[in-house]
mmCIF file of C-alpha atoms in Angstrom:
data_model
loop_
_atom_site.group_PDB
_atom_site.id
_atom_site.type_symbol
_atom_site.label_atom_id
_atom_site.label_comp_id
_atom_site.label_asym_id
_atom_site.label_seq_id
_atom_site.Cartn_x
_atom_site.Cartn_y
_atom_site.Cartn_z
ATOM 1 C CA UNK A 1 77.572 97.291 68.763
ATOM 2 C CA UNK A 2 79.931 94.565 70.043
ATOM 3 C CA UNK A 3 82.937 96.677 69.035
ATOM 4 C CA UNK A 4 81.498 99.659 70.937
ATOM 5 C CA UNK A 5 80.878 97.585 74.065
ATOM 6 C CA UNK A 6 84.422 96.210 73.956
ATOM 7 C CA UNK A 7 85.801 99.704 73.411
ATOM 8 C CA UNK A 8 84.129 101.103 76.513
ATOM 9 C CA UNK A 9 84.827 98.044 78.640
ATOM 10 C CA UNK A 10 88.509 98.479 77.828
ATOM 11 C CA UNK A 11 88.358 102.204 78.630
ATOM 12 C CA UNK A 12 86.624 101.406 81.928
ATOM 13 C CA UNK A 13 89.732 99.429 82.936
ATOM 14 C CA UNK A 14 88.364 95.919 83.307
ATOM 15 C CA UNK A 15 91.857 94.866 84.455
ATOM 16 C CA UNK A 16 90.985 96.518 87.785
ATOM 17 C CA UNK A 17 87.721 94.585 88.210
ATOM 18 C CA UNK A 18 89.304 92.300 90.793
ATOM 19 C CA UNK A 19 88.868 95.184 93.247
ATOM 20 C CA UNK A 20 85.083 94.779 93.089
ATOM 21 C CA UNK A 21 84.565 91.279 91.697
ATOM 22 C CA UNK A 22 86.440 89.336 94.370
ATOM 23 C CA UNK A 23 84.910 91.129 97.399
ATOM 24 C CA UNK A 24 81.482 90.735 95.790
ATOM 25 C CA UNK A 25 81.982 87.034 95.046
ATOM 26 C CA UNK A 26 83.361 86.535 98.554
ATOM 27 C CA UNK A 27 80.229 88.074 100.105
ATOM 28 C CA UNK A 28 78.072 85.944 97.784
ATOM 29 C CA UNK A 29 79.885 82.783 98.892
ATOM 30 C CA UNK A 30 79.547 83.673 102.577
ATOM 31 C CA UNK A 31 75.804 84.175 102.062
ATOM 32 C CA UNK A 32 75.391 80.671 100.605
ATOM 33 C CA UNK A 33 75.876 79.232 104.088
ATOM 34 C CA UNK A 34 72.846 80.928 105.700
ATOM 35 C CA UNK A 35 69.066 80.643 105.477
ATOM 36 C CA UNK A 36 67.181 82.765 102.984
ATOM 37 C CA UNK A 37 69.940 82.627 100.377
ATOM 38 C CA UNK A 38 68.882 83.652 96.869
ATOM 39 C CA UNK A 39 71.397 82.837 94.138
ATOM 40 C CA UNK A 40 69.531 85.009 91.634
ATOM 41 C CA UNK A 41 69.502 88.156 93.763
ATOM 42 C CA UNK A 42 73.079 87.549 94.864
ATOM 43 C CA UNK A 43 74.231 87.137 91.260
ATOM 44 C CA UNK A 44 72.477 90.358 90.243
ATOM 45 C CA UNK A 45 74.193 92.160 93.114
ATOM 46 C CA UNK A 46 77.616 90.929 91.946
ATOM 47 C CA UNK A 47 76.980 92.025 88.349
ATOM 48 C CA UNK A 48 75.544 95.344 89.516
ATOM 49 C CA UNK A 49 78.604 95.996 91.674
ATOM 50 C CA UNK A 50 80.933 95.307 88.741
ATOM 51 C CA UNK A 51 78.989 97.643 86.455
ATOM 52 C CA UNK A 52 78.988 100.342 89.129
ATOM 53 C CA UNK A 53 82.765 99.931 89.473
ATOM 54 C CA UNK A 54 83.284 100.354 85.717
ATOM 55 C CA UNK A 55 80.991 103.367 85.754
ATOM 56 C CA UNK A 56 82.993 104.888 88.600
ATOM 57 C CA UNK A 57 86.226 104.424 86.633
ATOM 58 C CA UNK A 58 84.734 106.224 83.648
ATOM 59 C CA UNK A 59 83.330 109.018 85.816
ATOM 60 C CA UNK A 60 86.815 109.412 87.298
ATOM 61 C CA UNK A 61 88.214 109.913 83.773
ATOM 62 C CA UNK A 62 85.401 112.301 82.908
ATOM 63 C CA UNK A 63 85.818 114.587 85.895
ATOM 64 C CA UNK A 64 89.630 114.434 85.846
ATOM 65 C CA UNK A 65 89.695 115.377 82.169
ATOM 66 C CA UNK A 66 87.184 118.168 82.615
ATOM 67 C CA UNK A 67 89.045 119.681 85.550
ATOM 68 C CA UNK A 68 92.599 119.755 84.224
ATOM 69 C CA UNK A 69 92.860 117.800 80.997
ATOM 70 C CA UNK A 70 95.422 115.131 80.172
ATOM 71 C CA UNK A 71 98.085 117.604 79.106
ATOM 72 C CA UNK A 72 99.210 117.929 82.729
ATOM 73 C CA UNK A 73 100.190 114.274 82.919
ATOM 74 C CA UNK A 74 101.939 114.511 79.554
ATOM 75 C CA UNK A 75 103.815 117.551 80.835
ATOM 76 C CA UNK A 76 104.953 115.583 83.867
ATOM 77 C CA UNK A 77 106.362 112.899 81.578
ATOM 78 C CA UNK A 78 108.308 115.544 79.652
ATOM 79 C CA UNK A 79 109.706 116.829 82.945
ATOM 80 C CA UNK A 80 111.020 113.361 83.675
ATOM 81 C CA UNK A 81 108.513 112.185 86.272
ATOM 82 C CA UNK A 82 107.762 108.494 85.874
ATOM 83 C CA UNK A 83 104.002 108.805 85.755
ATOM 84 C CA UNK A 84 101.784 106.222 84.095
ATOM 85 C CA UNK A 85 100.289 108.369 81.360
ATOM 86 C CA UNK A 86 97.986 105.908 79.588
ATOM 87 C CA UNK A 87 94.866 107.161 81.383
ATOM 88 C CA UNK A 88 92.339 108.904 79.103
ATOM 89 C CA UNK A 89 94.310 107.883 75.987
ATOM 90 C CA UNK A 90 91.008 107.299 74.192
ATOM 91 C CA UNK A 91 90.197 110.989 74.712
ATOM 92 C CA UNK A 92 93.605 112.420 73.833
ATOM 93 C CA UNK A 93 93.779 110.383 70.616
ATOM 94 C CA UNK A 94 90.311 111.488 69.548
ATOM 95 C CA UNK A 95 88.795 107.993 69.615
ATOM 96 C CA UNK A 96 86.025 109.316 71.866
ATOM 97 C CA UNK A 97 84.700 112.699 72.902
ATOM 98 C CA UNK A 98 83.922 113.937 76.390
ATOM 99 C CA UNK A 99 80.212 113.798 75.549
ATOM 100 C CA UNK A 100 80.480 110.168 74.463
ATOM 101 C CA UNK A 101 82.336 109.386 77.682
ATOM 102 C CA UNK A 102 79.527 110.926 79.738
ATOM 103 C CA UNK A 103 76.964 108.851 77.837
ATOM 104 C CA UNK A 104 78.986 105.703 78.560
ATOM 105 C CA UNK A 105 79.106 106.632 82.261
ATOM 106 C CA UNK A 106 75.337 107.033 82.334
ATOM 107 C CA UNK A 107 74.715 103.757 80.473
ATOM 108 C CA UNK A 108 76.897 101.713 82.831
ATOM 109 C CA UNK A 109 75.246 103.387 85.834
ATOM 110 C CA UNK A 110 71.737 102.880 84.458
ATOM 111 C CA UNK A 111 72.235 99.153 83.900
ATOM 112 C CA UNK A 112 73.655 98.815 87.418
ATOM 113 C CA UNK A 113 70.601 100.664 88.748
ATOM 114 C CA UNK A 114 68.260 98.237 86.973
ATOM 115 C CA UNK A 115 69.831 95.342 88.867
ATOM 116 C CA UNK A 116 69.676 97.387 92.058
ATOM 117 C CA UNK A 117 65.989 98.155 91.548
ATOM 118 C CA UNK A 118 65.127 94.459 91.226
ATOM 119 C CA UNK A 119 67.015 93.665 94.433
ATOM 120 C CA UNK A 120 65.332 96.604 96.196
ATOM 121 C CA UNK A 121 61.929 95.210 95.221
ATOM 122 C CA UNK A 122 62.661 91.933 96.986
ATOM 123 C CA UNK A 123 64.914 93.045 99.862
ATOM 124 C CA UNK A 124 63.551 96.452 100.854
ATOM 125 C CA UNK A 125 64.961 99.847 101.745
ATOM 126 C CA UNK A 126 68.281 98.719 103.228
ATOM 127 C CA UNK A 127 69.478 98.045 99.679
ATOM 128 C CA UNK A 128 68.127 101.399 98.505
ATOM 129 C CA UNK A 129 70.053 103.354 101.123
ATOM 130 C CA UNK A 130 73.255 101.403 100.555
ATOM 131 C CA UNK A 131 72.961 102.016 96.809
ATOM 132 C CA UNK A 132 72.266 105.739 97.191
ATOM 133 C CA UNK A 133 75.177 106.259 99.589
ATOM 134 C CA UNK A 134 77.545 104.176 97.470
ATOM 135 C CA UNK A 135 76.464 105.937 94.280
ATOM 136 C CA UNK A 136 76.922 109.351 95.857
ATOM 137 C CA UNK A 137 80.386 108.463 97.119
ATOM 138 C CA UNK A 138 81.336 106.969 93.755
ATOM 139 C CA UNK A 139 80.415 110.070 91.766
ATOM 140 C CA UNK A 140 81.917 112.350 94.422
ATOM 141 C CA UNK A 141 85.235 110.514 94.194
ATOM 142 C CA UNK A 142 86.291 112.950 91.443
ATOM 143 C CA UNK A 143 83.095 114.895 90.808
ATOM 144 C CA UNK A 144 82.058 118.294 92.157
ATOM 145 C CA UNK A 145 81.281 119.617 94.643
ATOM 146 C CA UNK A 146 83.117 117.246 97.003
ATOM 147 C CA UNK A 147 85.851 115.851 94.703
ATOM 148 C CA UNK A 148 86.984 113.609 97.535
ATOM 149 C CA UNK A 149 90.015 112.220 95.700
ATOM 150 C CA UNK A 150 91.340 115.784 95.409
ATOM 151 C CA UNK A 151 91.274 116.216 99.188
ATOM 152 C CA UNK A 152 93.185 113.149 100.321
ATOM 153 C CA UNK A 153 90.061 111.030 100.877
ATOM 154 C CA UNK A 154 90.130 108.933 97.714
ATOM 155 C CA UNK A 155 91.718 105.871 99.282
ATOM 156 C CA UNK A 156 89.298 105.995 102.219
ATOM 157 C CA UNK A 157 86.340 106.175 99.837
ATOM 158 C CA UNK A 158 87.628 103.268 97.740
ATOM 159 C CA UNK A 159 88.252 101.123 100.817
ATOM 160 C CA UNK A 160 84.800 101.877 102.216
ATOM 161 C CA UNK A 161 83.002 101.322 98.909
ATOM 162 C CA UNK A 162 84.687 98.089 97.845
ATOM 163 C CA UNK A 163 85.043 96.647 101.321
ATOM 164 C CA UNK A 164 82.278 97.068 103.936
ATOM 165 C CA UNK A 165 79.631 98.677 101.715
ATOM 166 C CA UNK A 166 79.993 96.360 98.728
ATOM 167 C CA UNK A 167 80.232 93.187 100.785
ATOM 168 C CA UNK A 168 77.364 94.210 103.064
ATOM 169 C CA UNK A 169 75.244 95.045 100.018
ATOM 170 C CA UNK A 170 75.902 91.777 98.186
ATOM 171 C CA UNK A 171 75.481 89.716 101.359
ATOM 172 C CA UNK A 172 72.182 91.438 102.203
ATOM 173 C CA UNK A 173 70.948 91.076 98.627
ATOM 174 C CA UNK A 174 71.751 87.368 98.680
ATOM 175 C CA UNK A 175 70.273 86.416 102.068
ATOM 176 C CA UNK A 176 68.250 89.379 103.372
ATOM 177 C CA UNK A 177 70.173 90.243 106.552
ATOM 178 C CA UNK A 178 73.594 91.299 107.862
ATOM 179 C CA UNK A 179 76.111 89.335 109.926
ATOM 180 C CA UNK A 180 79.112 90.326 112.066
ATOM 181 C CA UNK A 181 81.345 87.782 110.336
ATOM 182 C CA UNK A 182 80.968 89.829 107.155
ATOM 183 C CA UNK A 183 82.089 92.945 109.019
ATOM 184 C CA UNK A 184 85.238 91.228 110.306
ATOM 185 C CA UNK A 185 86.084 90.121 106.762
ATOM 186 C CA UNK A 186 84.959 93.193 104.812
ATOM 187 C CA UNK A 187 87.118 95.701 106.695
ATOM 188 C CA UNK A 188 90.373 93.807 105.935
ATOM 189 C CA UNK A 189 89.228 93.377 102.336
ATOM 190 C CA UNK A 190 88.453 97.091 102.118
ATOM 191 C CA UNK A 191 91.937 97.926 103.386
ATOM 192 C CA UNK A 192 93.513 95.682 100.755
ATOM 193 C CA UNK A 193 91.412 97.331 98.042
ATOM 194 C CA UNK A 194 92.483 100.732 99.362
ATOM 195 C CA UNK A 195 96.059 99.467 99.250
ATOM 196 C CA UNK A 196 95.812 98.963 95.477
ATOM 197 C CA UNK A 197 94.845 102.618 95.062
ATOM 198 C CA UNK A 198 97.322 103.868 97.661
ATOM 199 C CA UNK A 199 100.188 101.944 96.040
ATOM 200 C CA UNK A 200 99.239 103.666 92.789
ATOM 201 C CA UNK A 201 99.117 107.038 94.558
ATOM 202 C CA UNK A 202 102.633 106.690 95.974
ATOM 203 C CA UNK A 203 103.998 105.950 92.508
ATOM 204 C CA UNK A 204 102.055 108.859 90.998
ATOM 205 C CA UNK A 205 103.011 111.226 93.830
ATOM 206 C CA UNK A 206 104.872 113.789 91.684
ATOM 207 C CA UNK A 207 102.343 114.190 88.827
ATOM 208 C CA UNK A 208 99.387 114.168 91.207
ATOM 209 C CA UNK A 209 101.068 116.860 93.285
ATOM 210 C CA UNK A 210 101.666 118.985 90.173
ATOM 211 C CA UNK A 211 98.084 118.765 88.899
ATOM 212 C CA UNK A 212 96.698 119.478 92.356
ATOM 213 C CA UNK A 213 95.179 116.041 92.945
ATOM 214 C CA UNK A 214 95.424 115.662 96.720
ATOM 215 C CA UNK A 215 95.741 111.918 97.122
ATOM 216 C CA UNK A 216 96.472 110.524 100.566
ATOM 217 C CA UNK A 217 100.140 110.189 99.569
ATOM 218 C CA UNK A 218 100.298 113.868 98.573
ATOM 219 C CA UNK A 219 98.501 114.838 101.772
ATOM 220 C CA UNK A 220 101.109 113.055 103.898
ATOM 221 C CA UNK A 221 104.013 114.851 102.111
ATOM 222 C CA UNK A 222 106.772 113.045 104.028
ATOM 223 C CA UNK A 223 108.228 109.814 102.590
ATOM 224 C CA UNK A 224 108.394 108.344 106.088
ATOM 225 C CA UNK A 225 104.706 109.052 106.602
ATOM 226 C CA UNK A 226 103.826 107.538 103.231
ATOM 227 C CA UNK A 227 105.667 104.338 104.109
ATOM 228 C CA UNK A 228 104.173 104.254 107.613
ATOM 229 C CA UNK A 229 100.681 104.493 106.099
ATOM 230 C CA UNK A 230 101.578 101.769 103.601
ATOM 231 C CA UNK A 231 102.706 99.539 106.473
ATOM 232 C CA UNK A 232 99.405 100.036 108.311
ATOM 233 C CA UNK A 233 97.203 99.498 105.248
ATOM 234 C CA UNK A 234 99.124 96.358 104.269
ATOM 235 C CA UNK A 235 99.320 94.627 107.637
ATOM 236 C CA UNK A 236 96.189 95.809 109.484
ATOM 237 C CA UNK A 237 94.005 93.357 107.476
ATOM 238 C CA UNK A 238 95.858 90.423 109.008
ATOM 239 C CA UNK A 239 95.466 91.906 112.483
ATOM 240 C CA UNK A 240 91.748 92.301 111.765
ATOM 241 C CA UNK A 241 91.368 88.640 110.826
ATOM 242 C CA UNK A 242 93.240 87.594 113.972
ATOM 243 C CA UNK A 243 90.922 89.859 115.980
ATOM 244 C CA UNK A 244 87.883 88.193 114.412
ATOM 245 C CA UNK A 245 89.229 84.753 115.307
ATOM 246 C CA UNK A 246 90.095 85.744 118.892
ATOM 247 C CA UNK A 247 86.655 87.308 119.410
ATOM 248 C CA UNK A 248 84.945 84.179 118.112
ATOM 249 C CA UNK A 249 83.247 85.700 115.061
ATOM 250 C CA UNK A 250 85.582 83.856 112.684
ATOM 251 C CA UNK A 251 86.797 80.262 112.864
ATOM 252 C CA UNK A 252 90.446 79.306 113.284
ATOM 253 C CA UNK A 253 90.531 78.397 109.606
ATOM 254 C CA UNK A 254 90.555 82.091 108.722
ATOM 255 C CA UNK A 255 94.149 82.195 109.944
ATOM 256 C CA UNK A 256 95.001 80.537 106.622
ATOM 257 C CA UNK A 257 94.886 84.059 105.183
ATOM 258 C CA UNK A 258 98.303 84.497 106.816
ATOM 259 C CA UNK A 259 99.636 82.421 103.911
ATOM 260 C CA UNK A 260 99.658 85.595 101.801
ATOM 261 C CA UNK A 261 101.512 87.590 104.448
ATOM 262 C CA UNK A 262 104.828 87.119 102.537
ATOM 263 C CA UNK A 263 103.237 88.893 99.564
ATOM 264 C CA UNK A 264 102.427 91.855 101.810
ATOM 265 C CA UNK A 265 106.010 91.877 103.110
ATOM 266 C CA UNK A 266 107.358 91.806 99.545
ATOM 267 C CA UNK A 267 105.103 94.635 98.431
ATOM 268 C CA UNK A 268 106.141 96.760 101.388
ATOM 269 C CA UNK A 269 109.780 96.127 100.487
ATOM 270 C CA UNK A 270 109.086 97.188 96.886
ATOM 271 C CA UNK A 271 107.427 100.387 98.102
ATOM 272 C CA UNK A 272 110.423 101.184 100.315
ATOM 273 C CA UNK A 273 112.661 100.624 97.290
ATOM 274 C CA UNK A 274 110.499 102.893 95.121
ATOM 275 C CA UNK A 275 110.606 105.733 97.639
ATOM 276 C CA UNK A 276 114.340 105.437 98.319
ATOM 277 C CA UNK A 277 115.757 104.038 95.061
ATOM 278 C CA UNK A 278 113.127 104.389 92.313
ATOM 279 C CA UNK A 279 115.578 103.408 89.578
ATOM 280 C CA UNK A 280 116.082 99.896 91.010
ATOM 281 C CA UNK A 281 114.573 97.149 88.844
ATOM 282 C CA UNK A 282 112.762 94.036 90.044
ATOM 283 C CA UNK A 283 111.638 90.886 88.253
ATOM 284 C CA UNK A 284 108.334 89.111 88.880
ATOM 285 C CA UNK A 285 108.555 85.920 90.934
ATOM 286 C CA UNK A 286 106.146 83.015 90.574
ATOM 287 C CA UNK A 287 104.803 83.471 94.106
ATOM 288 C CA UNK A 288 103.826 87.071 93.303
ATOM 289 C CA UNK A 289 100.958 85.753 91.200
ATOM 290 C CA UNK A 290 100.040 86.349 87.551
ATOM 291 C CA UNK A 291 101.445 89.420 85.815
ATOM 292 C CA UNK A 292 99.968 89.297 82.341
ATOM 293 C CA UNK A 293 101.500 90.892 79.210
ATOM 294 C CA UNK A 294 104.798 91.402 81.026
ATOM 295 C CA UNK A 295 106.923 91.615 77.875
ATOM 296 C CA UNK A 296 104.732 94.384 76.458
ATOM 297 C CA UNK A 297 104.838 96.174 79.801
ATOM 298 C CA UNK A 298 108.640 96.096 79.789
ATOM 299 C CA UNK A 299 108.753 97.424 76.237
ATOM 300 C CA UNK A 300 106.519 100.311 77.304
ATOM 301 C CA UNK A 301 108.866 100.976 80.259
ATOM 302 C CA UNK A 302 106.031 100.506 82.732
ATOM 303 C CA UNK A 303 107.474 97.501 84.553
ATOM 304 C CA UNK A 304 108.462 99.677 87.538
ATOM 305 C CA UNK A 305 104.789 100.583 87.964
ATOM 306 C CA UNK A 306 103.049 97.355 87.054
ATOM 307 C CA UNK A 307 105.069 94.954 89.211
ATOM 308 C CA UNK A 308 103.856 96.845 92.291
ATOM 309 C CA UNK A 309 100.317 97.292 90.987
ATOM 310 C CA UNK A 310 100.021 93.615 90.029
ATOM 311 C CA UNK A 311 101.386 92.509 93.396
ATOM 312 C CA UNK A 312 98.881 94.684 95.267
ATOM 313 C CA UNK A 313 96.064 93.300 93.100
ATOM 314 C CA UNK A 314 97.222 89.705 93.546
ATOM 315 C CA UNK A 315 97.501 90.139 97.311
ATOM 316 C CA UNK A 316 93.842 91.169 97.408
ATOM 317 C CA UNK A 317 92.873 88.358 95.036
ATOM 318 C CA UNK A 318 94.573 85.542 96.942
ATOM 319 C CA UNK A 319 93.332 86.885 100.290
ATOM 320 C CA UNK A 320 89.736 86.702 99.021
ATOM 321 C CA UNK A 321 90.216 83.342 97.299
ATOM 322 C CA UNK A 322 91.561 81.763 100.487
ATOM 323 C CA UNK A 323 88.484 82.911 102.409
ATOM 324 C CA UNK A 324 86.212 81.594 99.644
ATOM 325 C CA UNK A 325 87.882 78.192 99.974
ATOM 326 C CA UNK A 326 87.494 78.354 103.761
ATOM 327 C CA UNK A 327 83.755 79.044 103.397
ATOM 328 C CA UNK A 328 83.153 75.950 101.273
ATOM 329 C CA UNK A 329 85.734 73.489 102.598
ATOM 330 C CA UNK A 330 85.665 74.139 106.338
#
């Protein structure tokens, strides 16, 4: 049983959990400062959000594999495109079947729904509607009939789900009401989550284009447009925080998030380099944050991909951690 749980947790890409865990924990921490706070309900909301995220990752594999199969990505590698082809390896190697994957998707979703049902009982229909909308968007990310990620809307869905919707849901679960300060924080966080996916999409532009997966990068077509969108997604969060401070919804302390602005500048530079000179190599710097298993990544020739993915993840992580510190210290 433990081996099976570990197997599916690994397949669900727990390395990407920062995209849901940190926004959820951030909303939880913000809720601790207001009346009506319930640590139990807030904790269940955080765990439920993480399980829903893992379920969404598995559903993405399920629908992607059903639609085209993994052979398309393997074919792109043979053509010389530098795609990251490790996705769905557990299916291509025969370690799991498509039916077993679907069962795993349902199990993760069901456990998340149990937590959601408890919160609904105590907090009312606002949680129910948020859960239904989020669940529908999550399944529709790759699933029929909408298949949003195949029509250039994947990044928008991810940003909406793991920014405003997730943070509003956790905050409401924890304290029973909404607050404008959460809105001014959740939109920048959502953009930084979307940036993780969009950074991935730029690097997977060629294989995604071949298999017909219309990511936002594929939709834009032009390299200049892709970089312009990257610039907006990377730097708009900082403008949003400044706007919240100027309007009085956030304290001056929130300007400490500008400390991670150099990370955003570095990532944008790396994306420019990838688009213009993809063969150029870069080494991780200490201020880029943790980049685990780097030696193994280099041996697998995935360093070109992972340095950018890690940096986008770490930018999101440090942005959220700074705000968490602000909540408790200031």
